PDB file of C-alpha atoms and ligand atoms in Angstrom:
ATOM      1  CA  UNK A   2      56.400   4.829  -8.470  1.00  0.00           C
ATOM      2  CA  UNK A   3      53.217   6.498  -9.616  1.00  0.00           C
ATOM      3  CA  UNK A   4      49.787   5.370  -8.414  1.00  0.00           C
ATOM      4  CA  UNK A   5      48.194   3.118 -11.024  1.00  0.00           C
ATOM      5  CA  UNK A   6      45.687   5.810 -12.051  1.00  0.00           C
ATOM      6  CA  UNK A   7      48.478   8.117 -13.150  1.00  0.00           C
ATOM      7  CA  UNK A   8      50.261   5.554 -15.278  1.00  0.00           C
ATOM      8  CA  UNK A   9      49.977   5.776 -19.040  1.00  0.00           C
ATOM      9  CA  UNK A  10      47.207   3.646 -20.510  1.00  0.00           C
ATOM     10  CA  UNK A  11      45.594   3.021 -17.111  1.00  0.00           C
ATOM     11  CA  UNK A  12      41.994   1.851 -17.455  1.00  0.00           C
ATOM     12  CA  UNK A  13      39.240   4.423 -16.973  1.00  0.00           C
ATOM     13  CA  UNK A  14      36.498   4.212 -14.374  1.00  0.00           C
ATOM     14  CA  UNK A  15      33.704   2.126 -15.838  1.00  0.00           C
ATOM     15  CA  UNK A  16      35.947   0.301 -18.280  1.00  0.00           C
ATOM     16  CA  UNK A  17      35.068  -3.323 -18.946  1.00  0.00           C
ATOM     17  CA  UNK A  18      37.901  -5.663 -17.926  1.00  0.00           C
ATOM     18  CA  UNK A  19      36.548  -9.180 -18.381  1.00  0.00           C
ATOM     19  CA  UNK A  20      33.537 -11.451 -18.177  1.00  0.00           C
ATOM     20  CA  UNK A  21      33.009 -13.400 -14.957  1.00  0.00           C
ATOM     21  CA  UNK A  22      33.041 -16.545 -17.083  1.00  0.00           C
ATOM     22  CA  UNK A  23      36.664 -15.779 -17.988  1.00  0.00           C
ATOM     23  CA  UNK A  24      37.755 -16.668 -14.464  1.00  0.00           C
ATOM     24  CA  UNK A  25      37.724 -19.941 -12.565  1.00  0.00           C
ATOM     25  CA  UNK A  26      38.170 -19.956  -8.804  1.00  0.00           C
ATOM     26  CA  UNK A  27      41.808 -19.695  -7.673  1.00  0.00           C
ATOM     27  CA  UNK A  28      42.800 -18.487 -11.107  1.00  0.00           C
ATOM     28  CA  UNK A  29      43.900 -15.178 -12.556  1.00  0.00           C
ATOM     29  CA  UNK A  30      42.802 -13.325 -15.639  1.00  0.00           C
ATOM     30  CA  UNK A  31      45.564 -11.169 -17.082  1.00  0.00           C
ATOM     31  CA  UNK A  32      44.970  -8.162 -19.249  1.00  0.00           C
ATOM     32  CA  UNK A  33      47.390  -5.873 -21.052  1.00  0.00           C
ATOM     33  CA  UNK A  34      46.049  -2.528 -22.193  1.00  0.00           C
ATOM     34  CA  UNK A  35      47.744  -0.828 -25.134  1.00  0.00           C
ATOM     35  CA  UNK A  36      50.017  -3.851 -25.661  1.00  0.00           C
ATOM     36  CA  UNK A  37      51.623  -2.324 -28.753  1.00  0.00           C
ATOM     37  CA  UNK A  38      52.522   0.908 -27.038  1.00  0.00           C
ATOM     38  CA  UNK A  39      55.737   1.840 -25.308  1.00  0.00           C
ATOM     39  CA  UNK A  40      53.857   1.839 -22.017  1.00  0.00           C
ATOM     40  CA  UNK A  41      51.518  -1.131 -21.873  1.00  0.00           C
ATOM     41  CA  UNK A  42      49.418  -1.265 -18.730  1.00  0.00           C
ATOM     42  CA  UNK A  43      49.202  -4.722 -17.197  1.00  0.00           C
ATOM     43  CA  UNK A  44      46.721  -5.884 -14.627  1.00  0.00           C
ATOM     44  CA  UNK A  45      45.345  -9.130 -13.333  1.00  0.00           C
ATOM     45  CA  UNK A  46      42.141 -10.163 -11.639  1.00  0.00           C
ATOM     46  CA  UNK A  47      42.211 -12.966  -9.094  1.00  0.00           C
ATOM     47  CA  UNK A  48      39.211 -14.993  -8.046  1.00  0.00           C
ATOM     48  CA  UNK A  49      39.360 -16.620  -4.659  1.00  0.00           C
ATOM     49  CA  UNK A  50      36.426 -18.212  -2.867  1.00  0.00           C
ATOM     50  CA  UNK A  51      34.041 -16.295  -5.061  1.00  0.00           C
ATOM     51  CA  UNK A  52      35.689 -12.909  -4.483  1.00  0.00           C
ATOM     52  CA  UNK A  53      37.354 -10.918  -7.227  1.00  0.00           C
ATOM     53  CA  UNK A  54      40.304  -8.611  -6.698  1.00  0.00           C
ATOM     54  CA  UNK A  55      42.250  -6.656  -9.250  1.00  0.00           C
ATOM     55  CA  UNK A  56      45.877  -5.551  -9.069  1.00  0.00           C
ATOM     56  CA  UNK A  57      48.198  -3.667 -11.327  1.00  0.00           C
ATOM     57  CA  UNK A  58      50.799  -6.166 -12.506  1.00  0.00           C
ATOM     58  CA  UNK A  59      53.817  -4.151 -11.416  1.00  0.00           C
ATOM     59  CA  UNK A  60      56.253  -5.270  -8.762  1.00  0.00           C
ATOM     60  CA  UNK A  61      56.789  -2.410  -6.290  1.00  0.00           C
ATOM     61  CA  UNK A  62      60.445  -3.403  -6.143  1.00  0.00           C
ATOM     62  CA  UNK A  63      61.532  -2.771  -9.735  1.00  0.00           C
ATOM     63  CA  UNK A  64      58.366  -1.713 -11.498  1.00  0.00           C
ATOM     64  CA  UNK A  65      58.305  -4.747 -13.776  1.00  0.00           C
ATOM     65  CA  UNK A  66      55.526  -7.324 -14.192  1.00  0.00           C
ATOM     66  CA  UNK A  67      55.489 -10.061 -11.551  1.00  0.00           C
ATOM     67  CA  UNK A  68      55.450 -12.853 -14.108  1.00  0.00           C
ATOM     68  CA  UNK A  69      57.238 -13.614 -17.319  1.00  0.00           C
ATOM     69  CA  UNK A  70      55.009 -16.531 -18.309  1.00  0.00           C
ATOM     70  CA  UNK A  71      51.232 -16.262 -18.514  1.00  0.00           C
ATOM     71  CA  UNK A  72      49.449 -16.963 -15.221  1.00  0.00           C
ATOM     72  CA  UNK A  73      52.685 -17.744 -13.342  1.00  0.00           C
ATOM     73  CA  UNK A  74      51.748 -15.461 -10.500  1.00  0.00           C
ATOM     74  CA  UNK A  75      51.476 -17.887  -7.631  1.00  0.00           C
ATOM     75  CA  UNK A  76      53.909 -19.097  -5.004  1.00  0.00           C
ATOM     76  CA  UNK A  77      54.457 -22.857  -5.112  1.00  0.00           C
ATOM     77  CA  UNK A  78      52.143 -23.328  -2.106  1.00  0.00           C
ATOM     78  CA  UNK A  79      49.498 -21.315  -4.003  1.00  0.00           C
ATOM     79  CA  UNK A  80      48.953 -19.133  -0.943  1.00  0.00           C
ATOM     80  CA  UNK A  81      50.403 -15.874  -2.279  1.00  0.00           C
ATOM     81  CA  UNK A  82      51.369 -14.035  -5.431  1.00  0.00           C
ATOM     82  CA  UNK A  83      55.062 -14.102  -6.194  1.00  0.00           C
ATOM     83  CA  UNK A  84      57.354 -12.011  -8.344  1.00  0.00           C
ATOM     84  CA  UNK A  85      59.371 -14.339 -10.531  1.00  0.00           C
ATOM     85  CA  UNK A  86      62.344 -11.967 -10.696  1.00  0.00           C
ATOM     86  CA  UNK A  87      63.425 -11.636  -7.051  1.00  0.00           C
ATOM     87  CA  UNK A  88      60.679 -13.647  -5.372  1.00  0.00           C
ATOM     88  CA  UNK A  89      58.800 -11.030  -3.396  1.00  0.00           C
ATOM     89  CA  UNK A  90      55.585 -12.492  -1.981  1.00  0.00           C
ATOM     90  CA  UNK A  91      52.248 -10.682  -1.773  1.00  0.00           C
ATOM     91  CA  UNK A  92      48.977 -11.368   0.027  1.00  0.00           C
ATOM     92  CA  UNK A  93      46.007 -12.335  -2.082  1.00  0.00           C
ATOM     93  CA  UNK A  94      43.561 -10.138  -0.182  1.00  0.00           C
ATOM     94  CA  UNK A  95      45.405  -6.814  -0.197  1.00  0.00           C
ATOM     95  CA  UNK A  96      48.573  -7.192  -2.290  1.00  0.00           C
ATOM     96  CA  UNK A  97      50.778  -6.456   0.724  1.00  0.00           C
ATOM     97  CA  UNK A  98      54.351  -7.711   0.350  1.00  0.00           C
ATOM     98  CA  UNK A  99      55.202  -9.957   3.295  1.00  0.00           C
ATOM     99  CA  UNK A 100      58.627 -11.107   2.166  1.00  0.00           C
ATOM    100  CA  UNK A 101      61.284 -10.077  -0.333  1.00  0.00           C
ATOM    101  CA  UNK A 102      63.089  -6.929  -1.441  1.00  0.00           C
ATOM    102  CA  UNK A 103      59.955  -4.769  -1.296  1.00  0.00           C
ATOM    103  CA  UNK A 104      58.654  -6.141   2.004  1.00  0.00           C
ATOM    104  CA  UNK A 105      56.165  -3.713   3.543  1.00  0.00           C
ATOM    105  CA  UNK A 106      55.032  -2.183   0.258  1.00  0.00           C
ATOM    106  CA  UNK A 107      52.048  -3.328  -1.775  1.00  0.00           C
ATOM    107  CA  UNK A 108      50.792  -4.090  -5.214  1.00  0.00           C
ATOM    108  CA  UNK A 109      48.466  -1.370  -6.474  1.00  0.00           C
ATOM    109  CA  UNK A 110      44.850  -2.370  -5.967  1.00  0.00           C
ATOM    110  CA  UNK A 111      42.516  -1.423  -8.811  1.00  0.00           C
ATOM    111  CA  UNK A 112      38.942  -1.027  -7.557  1.00  0.00           C
ATOM    112  CA  UNK A 113      36.447  -3.142  -9.467  1.00  0.00           C
ATOM    113  CA  UNK A 114      32.734  -3.871  -9.491  1.00  0.00           C
ATOM    114  CA  UNK A 115      30.743  -6.695 -10.999  1.00  0.00           C
ATOM    115  CA  UNK A 116      27.573  -6.186 -12.980  1.00  0.00           C
ATOM    116  CA  UNK A 117      25.912  -7.914 -15.913  1.00  0.00           C
ATOM    117  CA  UNK A 118      28.190 -10.925 -15.378  1.00  0.00           C
ATOM    118  CA  UNK A 119      31.261  -8.821 -16.051  1.00  0.00           C
ATOM    119  CA  UNK A 120      33.957  -6.906 -14.167  1.00  0.00           C
ATOM    120  CA  UNK A 121      34.427  -3.174 -14.566  1.00  0.00           C
ATOM    121  CA  UNK A 122      36.783  -0.597 -13.065  1.00  0.00           C
ATOM    122  CA  UNK A 123      34.985   1.048 -10.159  1.00  0.00           C
ATOM    123  CA  UNK A 124      35.405   4.571  -8.899  1.00  0.00           C
ATOM    124  CA  UNK A 125      38.276   4.745  -6.422  1.00  0.00           C
ATOM    125  CA  UNK A 126      37.272   3.711  -2.926  1.00  0.00           C
ATOM    126  CA  UNK A 127      37.366   6.564  -0.450  1.00  0.00           C
ATOM    127  CA  UNK A 128      37.153   9.262  -3.092  1.00  0.00           C
ATOM    128  CA  UNK A 129      34.113  10.598  -1.262  1.00  0.00           C
ATOM    129  CA  UNK A 130      32.069  11.057  -4.422  1.00  0.00           C
TER     130      UNK A 130
HETATM  131  S1  LIG B 365      61.314  -7.083  -9.333  1.00  0.00           S
HETATM  132 FE1  LIG B 365      59.890  -8.135  -8.140  1.00  0.00          FE
HETATM  133  S2  LIG B 365      60.952  -8.735  -6.384  1.00  0.00           S
HETATM  134 FE2  LIG B 365      62.379  -7.611  -7.559  1.00  0.00          FE
END
């Protein structure tokens, strides 16, 4: 599977994703870019204990979104993300799959930054620029 940056309709560096007010703690904000296109790009931002993390919403197992219903991204114990198709489980902090058919792989992390009470796509970490 391609890195998120190379997928069609991936967000550009500096692109506005949401307002901080859109997200309550322990909740997710889902966004679909180019929803009418053949290749919509789905992502979600999770807020946990005041920290925001953004992931591409694509299961590394089959390449489909983790959820079929809005915001149904959490395991029943609310400790991990879960794919509702074959139940792979992923860490909140790094998207690593700890259990399921894609165990050992990870959700794609989209780097973000917060400014002006909003969340934007940041330049890729480790790019050296
Ligand atoms: S598609 Fe997600 S676990 Fe199979």
